[in-house]
Amino acid sequence: MAASGRTARPEVIWARPERAARGPRPAHTRAEIAAAAVRVADAEGPGGVSMRRVAAEIGCGTMSLYNYVPRKEDLYELMVDAVSAEYDLSAEPSGDWRADTLALAAQTRALMHRHPWLPRLMSPAHGFSPNALRYLEHFLWVLEPLDVPGGTKMELISMVNGVVSTYVVNELSEAERARTSPFPPGQEHAARMALLARELSRGDHPRLAAVLGAGFAAVDLDAHFARALGRLLDGFDPERVSPPPGPSAPPSPA
Amino acid sequence: MAASGRTARPEVIWARPERAARGPRPAHTRAEIAAAAVRVADAEGPGGVSMRRVAAEIGCGTMSLYNYVPRKEDLYELMVDAVSAEYDLSAEPSGDWRADTLALAAQTRALMHRHPWLPRLMSPAHGFSPNALRYLEHFLWVLEPLDVPGGTKMELISMVNGVVSTYVVNELSEAERARTSPFPPGQEHAARMALLARELSRGDHPRLAAVLGAGFAAVDLDAHFARALGRLLDGFDPERVSPPPGPSAPPSPA
DNA sequence: CCCCACTACGTACGCTGTACGTAACTAGGA
DNA sequence: TCCTAGTTACGTACAGCGTACGTAGTGGGG
């Protein structure tokens, strides 16, 4: 009795069988739908992904989509899993967990460059899609030479992905803004920079003015990225970090 | 001629004067509007923040809000700046940049706990609101004892905030999901965990099964947080990291 | 063979951001 | 002092959204 019928299914989409046992064969597949949604998001940004738009893309009525995807959130989950299939995990770990981790991070970065909506649509609430499992398993394989507890490895994976995500979002924010903004490209950014310069010239924020005035540009993004991640990994490497004086965080006795 | 009238202003909201020179005095202030929006977001989640809802909250017509906030995006910017005012930056840096940075990160974490919508609404495209400048300036002050170039300090700030954001999003994801989900609390999470267990018992993903099977729970979140951030800072500390063998990232010659 | 679960899809509802028109008001210039 | 131009306030309207629901039609298991 409780919550029967067509509504109120707390199910995870991965628990639903792709093909039902009884009825006529569905006209589309999950992969097809996910690919269509990814195509739309790539072309028009995440805001362009609507149930109507995706349904039109695969050539079916809007509400038919709900036979495959109970809620829009699940469509997002399908999309994230679909692009996660683009990871090339064919190579065996080299034994150098640091280099392999950097390579995985570079793949994630490239993935997010190909699909700029990924950071926004990826959520820890999704977690554990088929390709996410594949990825995690491979990452743990890569980390096997690293001599730390399993929980710490998960922590490392989470932080690496967080840092990569943060980095890419920063990296792409201006481009994405330019795409979204209804104004001539660069105009908004120019306005922001002019305002910032005016604000900094007021004399408050002297340290910020010094740092920003020293010149933004001419940074090698790839090297920057590798360096930032390298720093993070340094913190996890028991062979590189000198043993902490205190237990963990406190640098000196109180 | 070009784009005159009431539309097409590429202006940043912080460049608009709060009170116009000519017309009647506005009935509300920016701070009042931002506070109302924050109140709504705190109570009903970021999805509850609509122009109509906020307008009703301050007791004015929907379209009147557009006199203060040209686009909804700007309302978000106001909200982020408003809660950024909650940073307590009154204490002078202690000279121990590590401890001070951890304290700032703890403030950010607490801020995000108070306002769980913050990570989602905060965007690098906003950047440089008044309170963001205050925060950055103070952070750079804290980092003055750290002997690295200014650009590296900005990198550190960005990465610390990215890691904190990632950490808190992970930390709060289940709670947020429970608030959003139309199903009984915990039911969805339980479904996900059951599916995960079933999937892991299939025998693929042996490493993941080993790590996750070793027990999730009973972790001290605060210690976890401090440890993760401490690791990150280790990577920036020239006194703690042994000098890298190669130029930067590559661990050994090819 | 037949039944019924399942697919497909049109309609409709409540919600969103916001463009636009109009009326009231107020401060600066004549 | 009055006039006028710019601003505030706000109702109406439109396009688009997610999705609940009703209704045909279809095809595989008992």
XYZ file of C-alpha atoms (C1' of nucleotides) in Angstrom:
568
model
C 0.000 0.000 0.000
C 2.539 2.517 1.080
C 3.624 4.699 -1.830
C 2.705 2.270 -4.583
C 1.929 3.130 -8.154
C 4.175 5.253 -10.312
C 5.460 7.790 -7.814
C 7.633 7.716 -4.699
C 10.545 5.498 -5.657
C 13.532 6.261 -3.461
C 15.573 4.061 -5.762
C 18.988 4.878 -7.063
C 19.018 4.916 -10.823
C 21.759 2.298 -10.974
C 19.501 -0.101 -9.149
C 16.810 0.146 -11.821
C 17.191 -2.439 -14.538
C 17.757 -0.787 -17.884
C 15.161 -3.013 -19.511
C 12.001 -3.999 -17.658
C 11.001 -7.633 -17.588
C 7.508 -7.280 -18.915
C 6.571 -4.549 -21.369
C 7.509 -3.674 -24.934
C 11.155 -3.005 -25.653
C 12.157 0.624 -24.972
C 12.965 2.676 -28.039
C 16.113 4.147 -26.508
C 18.968 3.175 -24.248
C 20.398 4.864 -21.214
C 23.689 5.360 -23.026
C 21.902 7.050 -25.912
C 20.076 9.393 -23.558
C 23.195 10.195 -21.576
C 25.131 10.875 -24.773
C 22.397 13.208 -25.983
C 22.389 15.117 -22.697
C 26.171 15.370 -22.788
C 26.012 16.657 -26.345
C 23.535 19.343 -25.311
C 25.544 20.355 -22.257
C 28.758 20.543 -24.257
C 27.110 22.719 -26.876
C 24.866 24.962 -24.784
C 26.150 24.719 -21.247
C 24.531 22.961 -18.316
C 21.628 25.399 -18.412
C 20.673 24.071 -21.805
C 19.998 20.616 -20.432
C 16.257 20.417 -19.922
C 14.006 17.409 -20.088
C 12.276 18.835 -23.137
C 15.527 19.612 -24.889
C 17.043 16.193 -24.285
C 13.825 14.463 -25.269
C 13.784 16.425 -28.514
C 17.429 15.526 -29.047
C 16.694 11.814 -29.003
C 13.420 12.332 -30.815
C 10.757 11.412 -28.314
C 8.063 13.136 -26.334
C 9.065 15.024 -23.235
C 7.326 12.778 -20.787
C 8.631 9.615 -22.352
C 11.987 10.547 -20.934
C 10.613 9.937 -17.479
C 10.351 6.266 -18.303
C 14.127 6.160 -18.409
C 15.023 8.850 -15.903
C 12.703 9.291 -12.935
C 14.051 12.715 -11.989
C 16.251 15.262 -13.639
C 18.871 14.708 -10.959
C 19.205 11.174 -12.268
C 19.852 12.524 -15.730
C 22.771 14.447 -14.262
C 24.018 11.267 -12.663
C 23.849 9.527 -16.041
C 25.781 12.356 -17.651
C 28.581 12.306 -15.090
C 28.889 8.567 -15.395
C 28.880 8.771 -19.181
C 31.823 11.140 -19.387
C 33.611 9.196 -16.667
C 33.771 6.408 -19.208
C 36.268 8.566 -21.081
C 38.960 7.823 -18.513
C 41.685 5.720 -20.064
C 42.482 3.259 -17.317
C 44.039 0.654 -19.572
C 47.629 1.262 -18.525
C 48.875 -0.683 -15.544
C 50.261 1.396 -12.692
C 53.954 2.072 -13.141
C 54.863 1.633 -9.513
C 55.478 5.371 -9.156
C 52.265 6.367 -7.410
C 53.150 10.049 -7.582
C 53.562 10.107 -11.355
C 50.503 7.927 -11.883
C 48.403 10.124 -9.635
C 49.504 13.220 -11.533
C 48.587 11.454 -14.775
C 45.129 10.614 -13.442
C 44.682 14.198 -12.303
C 45.716 15.387 -15.747
C 43.066 13.125 -17.236
C 40.469 14.598 -14.911
C 41.553 18.069 -15.886
C 41.327 17.236 -19.585
C 37.919 15.691 -19.011
C 36.692 18.843 -17.329
C 38.081 20.929 -20.149
C 36.128 18.836 -22.646
C 33.003 19.030 -20.477
C 33.115 22.290 -18.521
C 29.795 21.547 -16.834
C 31.296 18.514 -15.087
C 32.502 20.232 -11.894
C 29.116 21.818 -11.347
C 27.097 18.687 -12.007
C 29.372 16.326 -10.138
C 28.194 15.867 -6.583
C 29.326 13.594 -3.773
C 25.648 12.836 -3.264
C 25.750 10.891 -6.515
C 28.725 8.734 -5.746
C 29.357 5.187 -6.812
C 28.162 5.093 -10.369
C 29.634 2.175 -12.362
C 32.380 4.265 -13.892
C 33.087 5.957 -10.581
C 33.740 2.517 -9.123
C 36.034 1.688 -12.026
C 37.905 4.926 -11.458
C 38.209 4.489 -7.704
C 39.408 0.924 -8.067
C 42.079 1.992 -10.525
C 43.145 4.909 -8.329
C 43.556 2.572 -5.360
C 45.607 0.274 -7.560
C 47.828 3.214 -8.447
C 48.195 4.033 -4.764
C 49.209 0.528 -3.731
C 52.914 1.446 -3.391
C 51.962 4.254 -1.022
C 52.331 3.082 2.541
C 49.418 4.734 4.317
C 46.111 3.402 5.667
C 43.224 2.845 3.266
C 41.206 5.664 4.734
C 44.051 8.051 4.070
C 44.124 6.899 0.467
C 40.453 7.730 0.066
C 41.213 11.067 1.640
C 43.991 11.607 -0.895
C 41.713 10.741 -3.803
C 39.024 13.056 -2.543
C 41.439 15.910 -2.039
C 43.131 15.448 -5.384
C 39.792 15.544 -7.126
C 38.721 18.528 -5.083
C 41.851 20.426 -5.923
C 41.642 19.534 -9.598
C 38.026 20.609 -9.669
C 38.803 23.878 -7.928
C 41.715 24.512 -10.227
C 39.750 23.862 -13.401
C 36.794 25.931 -12.252
C 39.155 28.826 -11.678
C 40.867 28.147 -14.949
C 37.648 28.104 -16.959
C 35.594 30.649 -15.067
C 36.323 33.527 -17.392
C 35.638 31.484 -20.505
C 32.367 30.195 -19.064
C 31.363 33.657 -18.007
C 32.062 34.898 -21.501
C 29.841 32.197 -22.925
C 26.988 32.952 -20.560
C 27.260 36.707 -20.518
C 24.973 38.587 -22.893
C 27.566 41.314 -23.270
C 30.456 41.583 -25.736
C 33.198 39.130 -24.787
C 35.662 40.441 -22.271
C 33.645 43.495 -21.479
C 32.392 42.200 -18.167
C 35.813 40.959 -17.167
C 37.282 44.315 -18.127
C 34.702 46.076 -15.980
C 35.589 43.862 -13.028
C 39.292 44.468 -13.472
C 38.813 48.219 -13.747
C 36.774 48.209 -10.553
C 39.395 46.109 -8.803
C 42.185 48.454 -9.882
C 40.196 51.462 -8.682
C 39.514 49.763 -5.362
C 43.126 48.749 -4.850
C 44.376 52.233 -5.639
C 42.420 53.510 -2.652
C 45.233 52.321 -0.417
C 43.477 49.821 1.784
C 44.571 46.260 0.954
C 48.212 47.176 0.405
C 49.412 43.569 0.442
C 46.830 42.511 -2.109
C 47.773 45.419 -4.324
C 51.413 44.423 -4.108
C 50.729 40.823 -5.039
C 48.279 41.555 -7.828
C 50.272 44.480 -9.133
C 53.296 42.255 -9.603
C 51.633 40.948 -12.717
C 49.029 38.309 -13.348
C 49.849 36.984 -16.706
C 52.413 34.863 -18.466
C 51.968 31.835 -16.246
C 52.359 28.392 -17.696
C 49.076 26.818 -16.680
C 50.230 23.236 -17.123
C 53.309 23.745 -14.983
C 51.187 25.643 -12.467
C 48.770 22.753 -12.254
C 51.480 20.142 -11.832
C 53.194 22.221 -9.184
C 50.024 22.773 -7.183
C 49.190 19.085 -7.194
C 52.758 18.145 -6.478
C 52.550 20.245 -3.332
C 49.450 18.426 -2.242
C 51.031 15.031 -2.813
C 54.120 16.123 -0.916
C 51.922 16.317 2.127
C 50.879 12.702 1.756
C 54.312 11.282 1.007
C 55.839 9.732 4.131
C 59.217 9.693 2.385
C 59.240 13.397 1.599
C 57.830 15.009 4.679
C 60.001 15.285 7.702
C 58.307 13.611 10.670
C 55.952 16.062 12.354
C 57.170 17.361 15.696
C 53.775 17.181 17.400
C 50.925 14.666 16.976
C 49.573 16.078 13.717
C 48.387 19.623 13.332
C 49.675 21.661 16.278
C 53.117 22.927 15.336
C 54.323 23.504 18.863
C 53.219 22.793 22.418
C 50.646 25.149 23.817
C 22.827 55.165 -28.610
C 24.148 51.702 -28.202
C 22.236 49.806 -25.565
C 20.814 52.787 -23.759
C 17.736 52.829 -21.579
C 17.154 50.395 -18.782
C 18.715 47.240 -20.166
C 22.208 46.065 -21.129
C 24.403 47.199 -18.269
C 27.551 45.104 -18.135
C 28.308 46.696 -14.799
C 29.492 44.862 -11.763
C 27.089 45.329 -8.887
C 29.801 46.750 -6.653
C 30.300 49.545 -9.166
C 26.683 50.660 -8.879
C 26.142 53.284 -6.220
C 23.794 52.031 -3.549
C 21.786 55.221 -3.681
C 21.203 57.014 -6.990
C 21.841 60.739 -7.202
C 18.499 61.799 -8.543
C 15.375 59.880 -7.646
C 13.364 59.276 -4.474
C 15.111 57.492 -1.640
C 14.943 53.695 -1.974
C 12.816 51.933 0.596
C 15.399 49.238 1.262
C 19.151 48.794 1.502
C 21.428 46.292 -0.117
C 22.349 44.886 3.258
C 18.679 44.394 4.094
C 18.076 42.548 0.824
C 21.186 40.401 1.192
C 20.211 39.528 4.755
C 16.736 38.536 3.617
C 18.115 36.322 0.865
C 20.556 34.723 3.292
C 17.706 34.110 5.726
C 15.699 32.380 2.995
C 18.638 30.282 1.808
C 19.478 29.232 5.358
C 15.902 28.201 5.999
C 14.891 26.651 2.687
C 18.092 25.916 0.834
C 19.503 27.716 -2.176
C 16.568 26.515 -4.282
C 14.246 28.574 -2.128
C 15.905 31.813 -3.124
C 13.751 33.281 -5.864
C 13.223 36.887 -6.753
C 9.562 36.649 -5.714
C 10.416 34.966 -2.432
C 13.070 37.499 -1.468
C 10.884 40.390 -2.544
C 8.091 39.060 -0.369
C 10.560 38.635 2.488
C 11.446 42.327 2.481
C 7.865 43.275 1.709
C 7.985 44.755 -1.766
C 6.781 43.886 -5.222
C 8.738 41.349 -7.182
C 9.925 43.704 -9.862
C 10.969 46.354 -7.392
C 13.825 44.063 -6.462
C 15.300 44.640 -9.897
C 15.938 48.247 -8.943
C 18.475 46.985 -6.434
C 19.705 43.828 -8.135
C 19.844 43.868 -11.943
C 20.113 40.091 -12.264
C 19.647 37.178 -9.957
C 23.341 36.349 -10.239
C 24.026 39.671 -8.544
C 21.767 38.671 -5.694
C 23.973 35.626 -5.212
C 27.008 37.881 -5.195
C 25.394 40.017 -2.518
C 24.644 36.927 -0.441
C 28.189 35.606 -0.605
C 29.567 38.975 0.348
C 27.082 39.312 3.175
C 28.083 36.080 4.872
C 31.745 36.842 4.214
C 31.248 39.700 6.628
C 30.983 37.067 9.356
C 34.723 36.422 9.228
C 36.349 37.572 12.416
C 39.545 39.178 11.175
C 40.109 41.311 14.239
C 43.007 39.303 15.648
C 46.450 40.231 14.458
C 48.453 37.407 12.871
C 50.446 35.503 15.474
C 53.524 35.085 13.333
C 52.815 31.369 12.962
C 51.362 31.381 9.458
C 50.505 27.698 9.642
C 48.374 28.003 12.737
C 46.764 31.201 11.509
C 45.933 29.624 8.161
C 44.363 26.650 9.879
C 42.331 29.053 11.998
C 41.130 30.900 8.905
C 40.227 27.607 7.262
C 38.330 26.607 10.369
C 36.394 29.864 10.135
C 35.573 29.127 6.510
C 34.417 25.668 7.457
C 32.238 27.019 10.228
C 30.837 29.620 7.846
C 29.912 26.920 5.369
C 28.308 24.887 8.110
C 26.166 27.864 9.030
C 25.341 28.541 5.378
C 25.472 25.226 3.516
C 24.559 26.894 0.231
C 27.790 28.892 0.272
C 30.006 26.444 -1.628
C 27.465 26.137 -4.417
C 26.809 29.861 -4.756
C 30.403 30.942 -4.399
C 32.011 31.325 -7.797
C 35.390 32.609 -8.915
C 33.491 34.582 -11.541
C 32.215 36.780 -8.705
C 35.519 37.564 -7.095
C 36.581 40.743 -5.404
C 33.522 41.735 -3.447
C 34.326 44.152 -0.608
C 34.472 41.444 2.027
C 36.441 39.175 -0.279
C 39.065 41.899 -0.495
C 39.079 42.221 3.279
C 39.532 38.478 3.603
C 42.298 38.264 0.994
C 44.171 41.144 2.521
C 44.044 39.535 5.941
C 45.097 36.170 4.543
C 48.110 37.770 2.875
C 48.952 39.431 6.152
C 48.843 36.041 7.854
C 51.137 34.654 5.166
C 53.748 37.366 5.526
C 56.164 35.136 7.485
C 55.987 32.562 4.706
C 58.946 33.045 2.409
C 57.486 32.322 -1.034
C 56.567 34.582 -3.981
C 53.290 36.467 -3.926
C 51.816 34.382 -6.714
C 52.466 31.251 -4.724
C 50.644 32.769 -1.785
C 47.588 33.399 -3.932
C 47.896 29.818 -5.096
C 47.974 28.673 -1.485
C 44.892 30.689 -0.612
C 43.025 29.356 -3.586
C 43.966 25.779 -2.823
C 43.159 26.063 0.857
C 39.729 27.414 0.037
C 39.218 24.767 -2.602
C 40.115 21.997 -0.216
C 37.948 23.420 2.552
C 35.052 23.744 0.147
C 35.509 20.206 -1.131
C 35.791 18.900 2.380
C 32.668 20.645 3.629
C 30.626 19.662 0.588
C 31.539 16.054 1.247
C 30.873 16.517 4.915
C 27.420 18.012 4.404
C 26.281 16.153 1.322
C 24.245 13.577 3.150
C 22.553 16.140 5.354
C 21.730 18.325 2.344
C 20.441 15.363 0.418
C 18.232 14.437 3.339
C 16.811 17.961 3.419
C 16.117 17.960 -0.319
C 14.944 14.396 -0.701
C 11.182 13.840 -0.615
C 11.698 10.436 0.961
C 11.998 9.523 4.633
C 15.359 10.624 6.030
C 18.155 8.174 5.490
C 16.170 5.963 3.171
C 17.903 7.166 0.042
C 21.309 6.921 1.634
C 20.478 3.435 2.813
C 19.431 2.443 -0.688
C 22.711 3.731 -2.060
C 24.733 1.897 0.540
C 22.866 -1.340 -0.070
C 23.503 -1.041 -3.782
C 27.158 -0.304 -3.150
C 27.517 -3.331 -0.891
C 25.834 -5.544 -3.488
C 28.095 -4.207 -6.201
C 31.242 -4.650 -4.154
C 30.318 -8.216 -3.243
C 30.412 -9.094 -6.934
C 34.178 -9.335 -6.687
C 35.296 -6.705 -9.144
C 36.798 -3.716 -7.337
C 38.603 -5.799 -4.708
C 40.765 -2.900 -3.499
C 37.778 -0.641 -3.047
C 35.956 -3.371 -1.168
C 38.945 -3.813 1.107
C 39.204 -0.109 1.880
C 35.502 0.500 2.354
C 34.964 -2.743 4.206
C 37.537 -1.725 6.777
C 34.917 0.534 8.295
C 33.690 3.982 7.451
C 32.598 5.358 10.675
C 33.972 6.609 13.941
C 36.213 9.244 12.427
C 36.861 12.465 14.266
C 35.840 14.978 11.626
C 37.649 17.901 13.199
C 40.929 16.025 13.435
C 40.408 14.703 9.939
C 39.943 18.210 8.638
C 43.005 19.584 10.388
C 45.096 16.675 9.191
C 44.042 17.043 5.568
C 44.787 20.748 5.568
C 48.021 20.242 7.432
C 49.132 17.931 4.654
C 48.374 20.569 2.081
C 50.314 23.222 3.973
C 53.218 20.840 4.360
C 53.600 21.040 0.620
C 53.956 24.808 0.762
C 56.327 24.963 3.686
C 59.910 25.392 2.496
C 61.116 24.440 5.966
C 59.288 21.135 6.076
C 59.652 19.733 2.594
C 62.961 18.274 1.604
C 64.257 20.005 -1.515
C 62.808 18.386 -4.618
C 65.274 16.251 -6.572
C 64.079 17.374 -10.008
C 62.857 20.791 -11.229
C 59.347 20.549 -9.773
C 56.930 17.751 -10.572
C 58.885 14.991 -12.340
C 60.208 12.754 -9.566
C 62.978 11.210 -11.604
C 64.678 11.620 -14.977
C 62.927 9.982 -17.885
C -4.363 -16.925 -25.716
C -5.007 -13.355 -22.760
C -3.897 -10.186 -19.395
C -1.526 -6.593 -17.586
C 2.816 -4.362 -16.860
C 5.090 -1.273 -19.355
C 5.952 2.230 -23.097
C 4.726 6.486 -25.264
C 2.968 11.010 -25.093
C -0.341 15.090 -24.690
C -2.227 18.193 -21.376
C -1.908 20.950 -17.484
C -0.212 23.187 -13.105
C 2.687 25.824 -10.477
C 6.860 27.763 -10.534
C 10.877 30.447 -12.441
C 13.554 34.876 -14.352
C 12.656 39.037 -16.296
C 11.080 42.525 -20.305
C 8.036 46.221 -20.440
C 4.501 49.861 -19.411
C 2.775 53.063 -16.105
C 2.210 56.031 -12.130
C 4.219 58.468 -8.237
C 7.996 60.922 -6.381
C 12.114 63.838 -5.632
C 16.206 66.484 -6.342
C 18.930 69.664 -9.375
C 18.866 73.568 -12.704
C 16.476 77.665 -14.515
C 10.001 78.996 -7.088
C 8.624 75.761 -10.523
C 9.869 72.397 -14.075
C 11.610 68.423 -15.654
C 14.249 64.446 -15.995
C 15.682 60.457 -13.739
C 14.377 57.011 -10.286
C 11.442 54.056 -7.572
C 7.576 51.014 -7.251
C 4.846 47.527 -9.106
C 1.396 44.961 -12.046
C 1.077 42.374 -16.188
C 2.777 39.155 -19.369
C 5.711 35.712 -21.660
C 8.663 31.960 -22.395
C 10.459 28.205 -20.276
C 11.072 24.887 -16.526
C 10.105 20.136 -13.805
C 6.770 16.943 -13.500
C 1.875 14.861 -11.964
C -1.601 12.604 -14.289
C -4.654 10.405 -17.795
C -4.930 7.607 -21.781
C -3.706 4.643 -25.678
C -1.211 0.937 -27.515
C 2.037 -2.974 -27.290
C 4.204 -7.314 -26.451
C 6.052 -11.071 -23.277
C 5.075 -14.525 -19.374
C 1.489 -17.454 -17.187
